[in-house]
Coordinates of C-alpha atoms and ligand atoms in Angstrom, one line a residue:
M1 CA 45.4 13.8 156.2
T2 CA 48.5 13.7 158.5
F3 CA 50.7 10.6 158.1
R4 CA 52.0 9.5 161.3
I5 CA 55.3 7.4 161.4
V6 CA 56.6 5.9 164.6
Q7 CA 60.4 5.3 164.4
I8 CA 61.9 2.5 166.4
S9 CA 65.6 1.9 166.2
D10 CA 68.5 -0.1 167.5
T11 CA 66.3 -3.0 168.8
H12 CA 69.1 -5.3 168.9
L13 CA 67.0 -8.4 169.1
S14 CA 68.2 -12.0 169.4
E15 CA 66.4 -15.2 170.6
A16 CA 69.9 -16.6 171.8
K17 CA 70.6 -13.6 173.6
P18 CA 67.3 -12.1 174.5
F19 CA 68.5 -9.1 176.9
F20 CA 66.6 -6.6 175.0
V21 CA 63.5 -8.4 174.0
D22 CA 61.4 -7.3 177.1
N23 CA 62.0 -3.6 176.3
F24 CA 60.9 -4.2 172.7
L25 CA 57.8 -5.9 173.5
R26 CA 56.8 -3.3 176.2
I27 CA 57.4 -0.6 173.6
G28 CA 55.6 -2.7 171.1
A29 CA 52.5 -2.9 173.2
A30 CA 52.5 1.0 173.4
L31 CA 52.8 1.2 169.7
R32 CA 49.8 -1.2 169.2
E33 CA 47.8 1.1 171.3
S34 CA 49.0 4.2 169.3
R35 CA 48.1 2.6 165.9
P36 CA 50.5 4.7 163.7
D37 CA 50.2 4.7 160.0
L38 CA 53.8 3.2 159.6
V39 CA 56.4 1.8 161.8
V40 CA 60.0 2.4 160.6
N41 CA 62.7 0.2 162.2
S42 CA 65.8 2.2 161.3
G43 CA 68.4 -0.7 161.8
D44 CA 70.4 -2.8 164.1
I45 CA 67.1 -4.7 164.2
S46 CA 69.0 -7.7 165.3
L47 CA 71.6 -8.1 167.8
D48 CA 74.3 -9.9 165.7
G49 CA 72.5 -10.6 162.3
A50 CA 75.6 -9.7 160.2
D51 CA 77.2 -13.0 161.6
E52 CA 74.2 -15.0 162.8
E53 CA 71.2 -15.7 160.4
A54 CA 69.3 -16.9 163.5
D55 CA 69.3 -13.4 164.9
L56 CA 67.8 -12.0 161.7
I57 CA 65.0 -14.7 161.9
S58 CA 64.1 -14.1 165.5
A59 CA 64.4 -10.4 165.0
R60 CA 62.0 -10.6 161.9
A61 CA 59.5 -12.8 164.0
L62 CA 59.6 -10.4 167.1
N63 CA 58.8 -7.4 164.7
D64 CA 56.0 -9.4 163.2
V65 CA 54.4 -10.0 166.6
L66 CA 53.5 -6.3 166.7
D67 CA 51.3 -7.0 163.6
L68 CA 51.6 -3.1 162.5
P69 CA 52.7 -2.1 159.1
T70 CA 56.3 -1.9 159.0
R71 CA 59.3 -0.9 157.0
F72 CA 62.9 -2.0 157.7
L73 CA 66.3 -0.5 157.2
P74 CA 69.6 -2.2 158.0
G75 CA 72.0 -1.2 160.5
N76 CA 75.6 -2.2 160.9
H77 CA 74.7 -5.1 163.2
D78 CA 72.4 -6.5 160.5
L79 CA 74.6 -6.8 157.5
G80 CA 78.0 -5.4 158.5
D81 CA 79.5 -1.8 158.7
A82 CA 80.1 0.3 155.8
Q83 CA 83.5 -0.6 154.1
D84 CA 84.9 2.8 154.7
A85 CA 84.3 2.9 158.5
P86 CA 87.4 2.2 160.7
S87 CA 87.6 -1.2 161.9
H88 CA 86.3 -2.1 165.1
G89 CA 86.2 -5.7 165.0
E90 CA 83.0 -5.6 163.2
A91 CA 82.5 -7.4 159.9
P92 CA 82.1 -5.0 156.7
I93 CA 79.0 -5.4 154.4
D94 CA 79.3 -7.8 151.5
A95 CA 77.1 -9.0 149.0
S96 CA 76.2 -12.4 150.8
R97 CA 75.4 -10.5 154.1
R98 CA 73.3 -8.1 152.3
D99 CA 71.4 -10.9 150.5
L100 CA 70.6 -12.5 153.7
Y101 CA 69.4 -9.2 155.2
V102 CA 67.1 -8.8 152.1
K103 CA 65.9 -12.3 152.3
H104 CA 64.5 -11.6 155.8
F105 CA 63.6 -8.0 155.8
G106 CA 63.0 -7.0 152.2
P107 CA 64.5 -4.2 150.3
D108 CA 67.2 -2.2 152.0
W109 CA 66.0 1.0 150.2
W110 CA 62.5 2.2 149.4
W111 CA 60.3 5.3 148.9
F112 CA 56.7 6.1 148.9
D113 CA 54.5 9.1 148.6
V114 CA 51.9 10.5 151.2
P115 CA 50.1 13.8 151.0
G116 CA 52.7 16.6 150.9
W117 CA 55.5 14.3 151.3
R118 CA 58.0 11.7 149.8
V119 CA 59.4 9.2 152.4
L120 CA 62.8 7.7 151.3
G121 CA 64.6 4.9 153.2
I122 CA 68.2 4.1 152.4
D123 CA 70.9 1.6 153.3
S124 CA 73.6 3.6 155.1
Q125 CA 76.0 0.8 155.0
L126 CA 76.1 0.8 151.1
L127 CA 77.2 4.2 151.4
G128 CA 81.0 4.1 150.9
S129 CA 81.0 0.5 149.9
D130 CA 82.0 -1.1 146.6
L131 CA 78.9 -3.3 146.1
A132 CA 77.0 -3.3 142.8
A133 CA 73.9 -2.6 145.1
A134 CA 75.6 0.9 146.1
A135 CA 75.5 2.2 142.5
E136 CA 71.9 0.8 142.2
Q137 CA 70.7 2.6 145.4
E138 CA 72.5 5.8 144.1
A139 CA 70.5 5.7 140.9
A140 CA 67.3 5.1 143.0
V141 CA 67.9 8.2 144.9
A142 CA 68.7 10.3 141.8
E143 CA 65.3 9.0 140.4
V144 CA 63.6 10.0 143.8
A145 CA 65.2 13.5 143.7
V146 CA 64.4 14.2 139.9
T147 CA 60.7 13.0 140.2
L148 CA 60.2 14.7 143.7
G149 CA 58.1 17.7 142.3
Q150 CA 56.6 19.9 145.0
R151 CA 56.6 17.3 147.6
R152 CA 58.8 17.8 150.9
L153 CA 61.4 14.9 151.3
A154 CA 61.9 12.8 154.5
L155 CA 65.1 10.8 154.5
F156 CA 65.5 7.7 156.9
L157 CA 68.7 5.9 157.2
H158 CA 70.5 4.0 160.1
K159 CA 73.5 6.3 160.6
P160 CA 73.5 10.0 161.2
L161 CA 74.7 12.1 158.2
F162 CA 77.2 14.0 160.4
D163 CA 77.7 15.4 163.9
Q164 CA 77.5 19.3 163.3
S165 CA 77.8 20.0 159.6
A166 CA 77.9 18.4 156.2
D167 CA 81.6 19.5 155.5
E168 CA 83.2 18.1 158.7
P169 CA 86.1 15.9 157.6
A170 CA 86.3 13.3 160.3
V171 CA 86.1 9.7 159.1
T172 CA 84.4 7.5 161.7
G173 CA 82.1 4.6 162.2
R174 CA 79.5 6.9 163.9
F175 CA 78.4 9.1 161.0
V176 CA 78.2 8.8 157.2
N177 CA 81.7 9.7 156.2
P178 CA 82.8 12.6 154.1
R179 CA 83.2 11.3 150.6
P180 CA 79.9 9.3 150.6
R181 CA 78.2 12.1 152.4
R182 CA 79.1 14.5 149.6
A183 CA 78.2 12.0 147.0
L184 CA 74.7 11.5 148.5
L185 CA 74.0 15.3 148.9
A186 CA 75.2 15.8 145.3
V187 CA 72.8 13.1 144.0
L188 CA 69.8 14.8 146.0
G189 CA 70.9 18.1 144.3
G190 CA 68.1 20.6 144.8
A191 CA 66.0 17.9 146.6
A192 CA 67.5 18.8 150.1
P193 CA 65.4 16.7 152.6
S194 CA 63.1 18.6 155.2
L195 CA 63.7 15.8 157.6
V196 CA 66.4 13.4 158.1
A197 CA 65.7 10.7 160.6
C198 CA 68.4 8.2 161.8
G199 CA 69.4 5.9 164.6
H200 CA 72.7 4.0 165.4
V201 CA 73.9 6.4 168.2
H202 CA 71.3 5.2 170.9
Q203 CA 70.5 8.9 171.8
Y204 CA 67.8 11.0 170.9
R205 CA 68.8 14.3 169.4
T206 CA 67.4 17.2 167.4
G207 CA 69.2 19.6 165.3
I208 CA 68.6 22.0 162.2
A209 CA 71.3 22.3 159.5
G210 CA 70.3 24.7 156.7
S211 CA 66.6 23.8 155.6
T212 CA 66.9 20.2 157.3
Q213 CA 65.8 19.1 160.6
H214 CA 67.9 16.1 161.7
I215 CA 66.3 13.7 164.3
W216 CA 68.4 11.0 165.9
A217 CA 66.0 8.2 167.2
A218 CA 66.6 6.6 170.7
S219 CA 67.1 2.8 170.9
T220 CA 64.5 0.7 172.2
A221 CA 67.0 -1.4 173.8
F222 CA 70.1 0.1 175.6
V223 CA 72.3 3.4 175.7
L224 CA 76.0 3.4 176.1
P225 CA 77.7 4.9 179.1
D226 CA 79.5 8.1 178.8
E227 CA 82.9 6.4 179.3
L228 CA 82.4 4.6 176.0
Q229 CA 80.4 7.3 174.0
P230 CA 80.1 11.0 174.2
R231 CA 76.8 12.5 175.2
Y232 CA 75.2 14.3 172.2
G233 CA 71.7 14.2 173.3
L234 CA 69.3 12.3 175.7
K235 CA 70.5 8.8 176.8
E236 CA 67.1 7.2 177.3
V237 CA 65.3 4.2 175.6
G238 CA 62.1 5.0 173.8
Y239 CA 60.8 5.8 170.3
V240 CA 60.3 8.7 168.1
E241 CA 56.9 9.8 166.5
H242 CA 57.0 11.9 163.4
R243 CA 53.8 13.6 162.0
L244 CA 54.0 14.7 158.3
M245 CA 51.4 17.3 157.5
P246 CA 49.9 17.5 153.9
D247 CA 51.1 21.3 153.9
G248 CA 54.5 20.2 154.2
S249 CA 55.0 21.0 157.8
H250 CA 56.1 18.3 160.2
D251 CA 56.9 17.6 163.8
S252 CA 58.9 14.8 165.6
Q253 CA 58.8 14.0 169.3
F254 CA 60.6 11.5 171.7
V255 CA 58.2 9.3 173.4
H256 CA 59.2 7.5 176.8
V257 CA 57.2 4.6 177.5
P258 CA 56.4 4.2 181.3
G259 CA 57.7 1.2 182.8
V260 CA 60.5 0.6 180.3
P261 CA 63.9 0.5 181.8
T262 CA 66.9 2.5 180.2
L263 CA 69.5 -0.4 180.2
S264 CA 73.1 0.2 179.9
I265 CA 75.2 -2.1 177.4
A266 CA 77.8 -2.0 180.3
D267 CA 75.7 -4.4 182.3
F268 CA 75.3 -7.0 179.4
P269 CA 78.8 -8.1 178.6
G270 CA 77.1 -11.2 177.2
A271 CA 75.8 -9.1 174.3
Y272 CA 78.9 -7.9 172.6
G273 CA 81.6 -8.8 175.2
P274 CA 83.0 -6.7 177.9
P275 CA 83.0 -2.9 177.4
Ligands
FE2_1 FE1 72.6 0.2 167.5
FE2_2 FE1 74.4 0.8 164.5

């Protein structure tokens, strides 16, 4: 039986600043028609849950409206950025921010098996951070790797692992940074993921590195203009559908939902301030 995962990402939801709620609900209506086996929301679920618990609460309530089986992963706007990300005015992750996220969305890492596959979700903001939970997550990833058996591995996380290659040296807030990236790949060892699916950049992009396909999910909410962010792929809102086949093959495709506008953050200075 093919397992169908719909990945939504970067929903940036808030009741107080509801700029992106309409897009979410329209895309949500399409998901309810599509009836996937699972929805994965890959982070930046909330507009500013790292600083406003009310945003975590309203973002969770809006996801619950979909009434679909859903797993969540945190983004930098939900519990703070990784501690090794260069400062850009955003709070770094700490234990209390993480506890609040877990209170509202459940575990920030998880895994489960379906025919032919193991699906692993991790908290990319723990990578490169000094919380006790970072070591616990690493131990969980190690267990996932050594018990993988013949299954293929699909890895979900908020941030892309890298731009072009695993050995690039740049330290940024956009990708998992070199030191924690090396550590993660070392812990995975021979269990290289066949699929890595992320969000964070608000662009849909596909690429292959070694035996791994990397898929960047679009945001359901907005894109960033080229003056603020390079163009890596498609700047359009939508979602991604992943199909995991029992024989270990897979495919992923971007889905644009008709009638859902691609908003630009430049038109919403009330969200995060003027660009
Ligand atoms: Fe985002
Ligand atoms: Fe993000």
